[in-house]
XYZ file of C-alpha atoms in Angstrom:
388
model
C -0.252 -69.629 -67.589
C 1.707 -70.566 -70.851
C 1.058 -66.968 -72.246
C 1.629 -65.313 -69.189
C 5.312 -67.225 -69.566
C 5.812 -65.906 -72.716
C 4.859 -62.560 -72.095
C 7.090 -62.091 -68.970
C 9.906 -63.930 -71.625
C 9.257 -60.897 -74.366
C 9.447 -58.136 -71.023
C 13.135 -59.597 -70.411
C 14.107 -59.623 -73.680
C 13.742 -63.309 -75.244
C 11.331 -62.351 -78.094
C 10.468 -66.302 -79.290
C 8.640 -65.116 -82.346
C 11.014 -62.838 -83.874
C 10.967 -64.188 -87.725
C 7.275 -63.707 -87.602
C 7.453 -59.443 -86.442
C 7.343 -56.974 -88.832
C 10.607 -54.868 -89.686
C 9.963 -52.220 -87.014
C 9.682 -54.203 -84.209
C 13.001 -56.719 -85.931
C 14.529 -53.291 -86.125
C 13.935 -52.124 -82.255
C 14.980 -55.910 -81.132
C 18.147 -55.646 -82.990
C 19.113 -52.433 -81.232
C 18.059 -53.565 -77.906
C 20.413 -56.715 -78.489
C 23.634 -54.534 -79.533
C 22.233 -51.876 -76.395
C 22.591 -54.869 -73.729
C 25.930 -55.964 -74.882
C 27.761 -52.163 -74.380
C 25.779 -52.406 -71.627
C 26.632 -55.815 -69.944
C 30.477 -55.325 -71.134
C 30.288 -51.704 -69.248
C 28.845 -53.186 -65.820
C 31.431 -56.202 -66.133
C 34.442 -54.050 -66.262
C 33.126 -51.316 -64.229
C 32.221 -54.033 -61.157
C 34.988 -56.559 -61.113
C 36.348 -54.602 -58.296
C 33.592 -56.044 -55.829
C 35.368 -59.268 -56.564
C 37.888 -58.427 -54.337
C 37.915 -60.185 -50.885
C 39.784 -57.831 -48.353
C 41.727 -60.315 -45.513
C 41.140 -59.840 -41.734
C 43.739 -56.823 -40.264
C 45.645 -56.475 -44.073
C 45.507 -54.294 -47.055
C 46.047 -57.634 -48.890
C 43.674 -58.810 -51.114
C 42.835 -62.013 -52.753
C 41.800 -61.742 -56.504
C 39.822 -65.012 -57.317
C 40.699 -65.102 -60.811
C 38.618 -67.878 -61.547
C 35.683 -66.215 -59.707
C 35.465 -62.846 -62.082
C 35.739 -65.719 -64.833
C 32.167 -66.929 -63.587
C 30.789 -63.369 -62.927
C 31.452 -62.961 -66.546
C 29.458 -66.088 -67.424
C 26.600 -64.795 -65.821
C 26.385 -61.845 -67.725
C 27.203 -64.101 -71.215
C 24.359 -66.517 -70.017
C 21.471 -63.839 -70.365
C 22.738 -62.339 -73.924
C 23.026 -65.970 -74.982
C 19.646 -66.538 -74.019
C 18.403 -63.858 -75.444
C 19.880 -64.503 -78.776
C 18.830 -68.109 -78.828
C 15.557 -67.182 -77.981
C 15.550 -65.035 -81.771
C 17.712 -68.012 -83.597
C 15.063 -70.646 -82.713
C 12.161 -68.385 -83.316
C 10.919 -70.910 -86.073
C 11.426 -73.882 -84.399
C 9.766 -72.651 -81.192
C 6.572 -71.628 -83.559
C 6.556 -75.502 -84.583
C 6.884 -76.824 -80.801
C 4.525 -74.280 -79.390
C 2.075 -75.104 -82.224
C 2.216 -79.060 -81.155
C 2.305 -78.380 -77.430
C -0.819 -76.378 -77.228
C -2.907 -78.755 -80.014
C -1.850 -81.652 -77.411
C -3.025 -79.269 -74.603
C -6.779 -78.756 -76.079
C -6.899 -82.456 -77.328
C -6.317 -84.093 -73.492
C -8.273 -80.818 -71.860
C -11.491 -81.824 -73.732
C -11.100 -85.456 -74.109
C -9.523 -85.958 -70.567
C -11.059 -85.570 -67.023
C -8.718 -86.945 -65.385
C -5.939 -84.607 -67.161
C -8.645 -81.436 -66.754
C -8.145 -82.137 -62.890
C -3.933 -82.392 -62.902
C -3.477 -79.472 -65.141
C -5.676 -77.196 -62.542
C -2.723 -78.829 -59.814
C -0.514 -78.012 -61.929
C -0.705 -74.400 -62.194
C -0.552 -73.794 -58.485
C 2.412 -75.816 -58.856
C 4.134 -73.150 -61.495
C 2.447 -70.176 -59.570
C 4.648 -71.355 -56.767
C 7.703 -71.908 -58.783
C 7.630 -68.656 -60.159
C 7.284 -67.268 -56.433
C 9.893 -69.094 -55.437
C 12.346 -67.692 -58.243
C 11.071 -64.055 -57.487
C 12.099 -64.399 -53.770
C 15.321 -65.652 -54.944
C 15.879 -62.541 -57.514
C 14.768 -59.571 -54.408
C 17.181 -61.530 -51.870
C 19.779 -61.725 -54.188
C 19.312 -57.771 -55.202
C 19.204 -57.187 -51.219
C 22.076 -59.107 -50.637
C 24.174 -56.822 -53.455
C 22.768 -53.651 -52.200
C 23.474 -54.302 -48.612
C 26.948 -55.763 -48.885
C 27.708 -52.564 -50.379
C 26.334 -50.227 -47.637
C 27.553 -52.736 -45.256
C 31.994 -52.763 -46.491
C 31.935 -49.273 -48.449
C 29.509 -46.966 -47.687
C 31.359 -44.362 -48.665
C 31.182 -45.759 -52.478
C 27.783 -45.770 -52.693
C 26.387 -43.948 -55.850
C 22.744 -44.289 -57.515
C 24.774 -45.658 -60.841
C 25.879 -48.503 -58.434
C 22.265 -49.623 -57.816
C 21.136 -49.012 -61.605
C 24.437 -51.684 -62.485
C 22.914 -54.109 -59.916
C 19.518 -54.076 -60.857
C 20.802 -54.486 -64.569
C 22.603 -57.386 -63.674
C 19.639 -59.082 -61.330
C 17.676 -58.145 -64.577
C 20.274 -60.297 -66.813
C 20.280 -63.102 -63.617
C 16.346 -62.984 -64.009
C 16.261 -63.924 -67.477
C 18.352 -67.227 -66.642
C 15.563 -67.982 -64.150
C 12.819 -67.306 -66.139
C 14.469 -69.957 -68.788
C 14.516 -72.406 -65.990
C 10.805 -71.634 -65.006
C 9.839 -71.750 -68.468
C 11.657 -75.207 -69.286
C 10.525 -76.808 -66.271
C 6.865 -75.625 -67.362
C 7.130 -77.683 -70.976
C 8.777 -80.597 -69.865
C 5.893 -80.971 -67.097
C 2.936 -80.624 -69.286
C 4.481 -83.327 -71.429
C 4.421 -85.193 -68.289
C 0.870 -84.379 -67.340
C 0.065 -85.609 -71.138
C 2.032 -89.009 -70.749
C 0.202 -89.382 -67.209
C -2.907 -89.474 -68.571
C -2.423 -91.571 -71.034
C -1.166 -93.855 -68.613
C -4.195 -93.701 -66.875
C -6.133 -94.495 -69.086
C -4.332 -97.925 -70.489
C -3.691 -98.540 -66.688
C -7.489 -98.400 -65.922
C -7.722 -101.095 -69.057
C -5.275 -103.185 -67.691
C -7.062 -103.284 -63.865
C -10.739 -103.778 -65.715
C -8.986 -106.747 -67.425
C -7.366 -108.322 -64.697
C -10.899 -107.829 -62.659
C -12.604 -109.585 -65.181
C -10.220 -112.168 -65.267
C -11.004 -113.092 -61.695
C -14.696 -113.813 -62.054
C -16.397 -117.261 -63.187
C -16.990 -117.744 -66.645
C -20.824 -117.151 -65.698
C -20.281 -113.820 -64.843
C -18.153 -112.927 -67.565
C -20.858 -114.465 -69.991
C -23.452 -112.182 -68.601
C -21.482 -109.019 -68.664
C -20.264 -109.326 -72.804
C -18.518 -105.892 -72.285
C -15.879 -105.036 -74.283
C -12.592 -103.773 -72.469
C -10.233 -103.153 -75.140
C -10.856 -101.517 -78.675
C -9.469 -100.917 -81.907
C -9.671 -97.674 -81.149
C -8.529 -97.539 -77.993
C -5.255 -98.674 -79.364
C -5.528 -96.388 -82.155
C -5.987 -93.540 -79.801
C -3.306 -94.591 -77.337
C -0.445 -94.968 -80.660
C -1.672 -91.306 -81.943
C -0.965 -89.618 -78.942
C 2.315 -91.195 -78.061
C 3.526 -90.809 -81.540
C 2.527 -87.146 -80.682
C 4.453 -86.974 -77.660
C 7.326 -88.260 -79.386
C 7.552 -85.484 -81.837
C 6.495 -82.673 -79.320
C 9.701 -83.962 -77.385
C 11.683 -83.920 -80.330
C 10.738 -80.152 -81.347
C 11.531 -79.359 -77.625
C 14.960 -81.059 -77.808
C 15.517 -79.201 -81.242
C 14.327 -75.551 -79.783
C 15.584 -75.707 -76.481
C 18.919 -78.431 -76.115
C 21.801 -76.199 -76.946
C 20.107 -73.211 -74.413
C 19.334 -76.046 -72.055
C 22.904 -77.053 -71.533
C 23.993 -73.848 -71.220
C 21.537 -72.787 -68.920
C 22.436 -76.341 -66.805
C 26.451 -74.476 -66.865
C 25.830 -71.307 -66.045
C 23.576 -72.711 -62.871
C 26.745 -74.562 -62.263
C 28.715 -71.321 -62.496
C 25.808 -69.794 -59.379
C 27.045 -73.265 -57.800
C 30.127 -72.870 -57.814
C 30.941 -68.956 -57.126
C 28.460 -69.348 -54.009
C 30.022 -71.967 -52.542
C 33.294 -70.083 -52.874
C 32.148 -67.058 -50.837
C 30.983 -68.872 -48.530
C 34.773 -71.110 -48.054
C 36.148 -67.501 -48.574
C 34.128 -65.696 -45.539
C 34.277 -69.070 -43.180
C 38.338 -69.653 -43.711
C 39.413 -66.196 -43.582
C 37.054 -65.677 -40.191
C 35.605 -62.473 -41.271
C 33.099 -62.164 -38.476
C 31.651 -59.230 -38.968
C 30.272 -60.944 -42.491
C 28.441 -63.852 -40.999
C 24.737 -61.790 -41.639
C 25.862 -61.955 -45.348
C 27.105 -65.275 -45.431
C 23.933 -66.522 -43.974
C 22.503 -64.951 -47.243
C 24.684 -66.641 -49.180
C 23.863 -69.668 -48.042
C 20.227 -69.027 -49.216
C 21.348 -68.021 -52.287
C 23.118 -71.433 -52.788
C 20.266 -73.205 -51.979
C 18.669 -71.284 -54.602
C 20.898 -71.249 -56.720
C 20.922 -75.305 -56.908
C 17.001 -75.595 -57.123
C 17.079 -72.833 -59.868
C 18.698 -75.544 -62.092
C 17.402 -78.442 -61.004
C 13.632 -77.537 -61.074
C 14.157 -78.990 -64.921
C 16.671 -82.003 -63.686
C 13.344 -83.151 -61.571
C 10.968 -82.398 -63.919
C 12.949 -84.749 -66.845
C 13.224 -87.523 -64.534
C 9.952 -87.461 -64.148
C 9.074 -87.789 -67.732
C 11.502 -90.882 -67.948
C 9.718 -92.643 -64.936
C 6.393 -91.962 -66.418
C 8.116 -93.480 -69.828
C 9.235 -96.363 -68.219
C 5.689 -96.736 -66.400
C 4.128 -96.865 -70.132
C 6.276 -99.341 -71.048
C 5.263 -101.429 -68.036
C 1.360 -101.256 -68.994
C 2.063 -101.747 -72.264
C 3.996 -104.420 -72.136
C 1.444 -106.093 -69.623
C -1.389 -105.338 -71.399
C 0.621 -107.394 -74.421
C 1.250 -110.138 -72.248
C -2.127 -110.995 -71.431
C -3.397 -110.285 -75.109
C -1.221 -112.820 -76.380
C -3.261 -115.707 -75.143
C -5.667 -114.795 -78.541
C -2.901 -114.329 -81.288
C -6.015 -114.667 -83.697
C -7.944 -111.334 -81.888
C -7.399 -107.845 -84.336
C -6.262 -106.313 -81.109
C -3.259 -108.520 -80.682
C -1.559 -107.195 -83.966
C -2.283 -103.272 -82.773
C -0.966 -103.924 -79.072
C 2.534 -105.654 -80.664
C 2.796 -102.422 -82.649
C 1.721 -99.965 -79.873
C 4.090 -102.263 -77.891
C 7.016 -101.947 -80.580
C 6.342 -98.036 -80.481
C 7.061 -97.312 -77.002
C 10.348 -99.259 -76.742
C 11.740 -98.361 -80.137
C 11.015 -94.102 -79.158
C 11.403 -93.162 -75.517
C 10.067 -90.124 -74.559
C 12.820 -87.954 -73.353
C 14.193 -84.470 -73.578
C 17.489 -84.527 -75.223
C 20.420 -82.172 -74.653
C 22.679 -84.365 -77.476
C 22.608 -87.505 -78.970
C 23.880 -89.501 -75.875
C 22.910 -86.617 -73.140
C 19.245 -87.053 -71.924
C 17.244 -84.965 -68.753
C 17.153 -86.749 -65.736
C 18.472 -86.708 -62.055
C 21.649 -88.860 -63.076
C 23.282 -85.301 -63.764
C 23.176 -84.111 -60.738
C 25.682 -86.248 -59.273
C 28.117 -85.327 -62.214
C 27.381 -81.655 -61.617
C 28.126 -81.780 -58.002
C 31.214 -83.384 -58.616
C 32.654 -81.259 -61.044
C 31.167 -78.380 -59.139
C 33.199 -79.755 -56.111
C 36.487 -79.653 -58.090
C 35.717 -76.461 -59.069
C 35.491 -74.980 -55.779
C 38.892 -76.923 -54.383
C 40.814 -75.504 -57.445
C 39.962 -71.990 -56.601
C 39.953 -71.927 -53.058
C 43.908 -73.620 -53.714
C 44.831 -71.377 -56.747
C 43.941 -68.485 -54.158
C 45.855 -69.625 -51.191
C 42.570 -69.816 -49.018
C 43.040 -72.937 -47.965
């Protein structure tokens, strides 16, 4: 699944190991780069027109100024993409390289992660489903409007700018598919360590309930040295796999998480536009729209969900951990007691979290600011425009 990701990234243009090609293929890259910019910067100034939202009974026309603003950002979000994707080409190598050693290490090691990651690729096969209905509605939504207000207009040079710019729109998903991906193996990886210091922690407190007697006669071991050896490794692992994430993907990540906004934003604004004015004979494409907000919102927050998910699973670590401690403590003299205050000192001192900045981390408390300011957005134009 992970190379079928990257292979569908290097077919829409985000070639992730770019420093490592030979001069040919840099060569071909370059000019595809500079060929989608005259290309983008053509459709952008040749389309703006279909910006303009034609009132009920008047030649008058309201030009949302703020809304061809937006359009423009979604054309700027692809390129950017694409040119992060050959800027970071050494620092993906690095994270890619960590990823998939953590992937083999908990596949052969790890039932219990063998069975989640087999879950977890239906869960991605529907994901990407999900984002491919989204793209062929949105490119029947485009065509059809068209046919629908100007048939007259229609030209075969209309449909190639529309299925360059559902192209562009597609590579903006594909980040978010791809994202959401990374950040939820990490979580599969954190899970099962979980699991497995959980399962310590519920063998211990079993124990704990028999007689001495039976505890005598058992003389099992539940914790080892290298159990707690094994636990620190991997976390410290996960640490710096987050870390190489945060440093390859942060600064696309954010704008990814504003150009999503942007979808947000302009969809909800057709939508005011078609309702206030009482177009009627639009409602068939404002039902659309309406879809294509929906998607539009999940598109982003696919990887909102996914990082809160890591930081519950974080704070569920701590929890064991910290339990596990607790109970340990009773035989300060025990070898294990030293490696479970350091294991314990690990996990609070270095969350595991994806990081956008310094004081900006992934998780569902966004999406209240992003509604809000999404909100504004909306109000501002709809006023600025004299809709409402």
């Amino acid at each position: 699944m992970i190379y079928f990701l990257l292979k569908a990234e290097r077919v829409l243009g985000v070639h992730r190991n770019f420093e490592f090609l030979s001069f040919c293929n840099k060569f071909f890259i370059i000019f595809r780069v500079i060929f989608e910019l005259i290309a983008i910067s053509y459709v952008f100034y040749h389309n703006c027109y279909t910006f303009l939202i034609p009132v009920t009974g008047s030649t008058k026309k309201i030009t949302p100024v703020i809304f061809l603003i937006f359009y423009f950002c979604n054309f700027l979000g692809g390129f950017v993409i694409m040119i992060y994707g050959i800027r970071k080409s050494r620092s993906f190598k690095l994270f890619f390289t960590s990823i998939m050693s953590l992937h083999y290490r908990f596949k052969t090691e790890s039932l219990f992660y063998k069975d989640n990651s087999k879950r977890f690729k239906y869960v991605v096969k529907i994901v990407v489903m999900f984002h491919s209905c989204g793209c062929a509605i949105m490119f029947m939504t485009k065509a059809l409007n068209k046919i629908y207000r100007e048939p007259e207009t229609m030209t075969f040079l209309y449909f190639v700018f529309v299925f360059l710019e559902i192209y562009i729109e597609m590579r903006h998903i594909m980040e978010n598919v791809v994202l959401y991906t990374y950040v939820t193996m990490i979580y599969y990886f954190m899970k099962t360590v979980n699991h497995s210091i959980s399962s310590v922690v519920e063998e211990y407190d079993r124990k704990e309930k028999k007689s001495y007697e039976e505890r005598k006669e058992e003389n099992e071991q539940i914790l080892t040295i290298h159990d707690l050896d094994e636990w620190a490794i991997k976390y410290r692992d996960l640490v710096g796999c987050c870390k190489k994430l945060s440093a390859c993907f942060s600064s696309q990540m954010l704008f990814c998480l504003f150009i999503s906004s942007v979808q947000l934003v302009t969809s909800v604004y057709g939508i005011f536009c078609i309702i206030v004015i009482g177009v009627t004979k639009h409602i068939v494409f404002s039902m659309v729209g309406v879809y294509v907000l929906i998607y539009a919102i999940f598109s982003a927050y696919f990887v909102i969900f996914a990082g809160q998910h890591l930081l519950n699973e974080n704070a569920i670590i701590k929890k064991s951990v910290a339990t596990l401690y607790s109970t340990w403590s009773t035989r300060p003299q025990a070898p294990e007691t030293k490696r479970l205050r350091n294991l314990n000192k690990l996990v609070n001192v270095n969350p595991i979290q994806i990081e956008y900045t310094n004081k900006i981390v992934l998780g569902m408390y966004l999406v209240p600011i992003i509604m809000s300011l999404s909100a504004s957005y909306v109000i501002v134009g709809l006023q600025f425009n004299h809709v409402i």
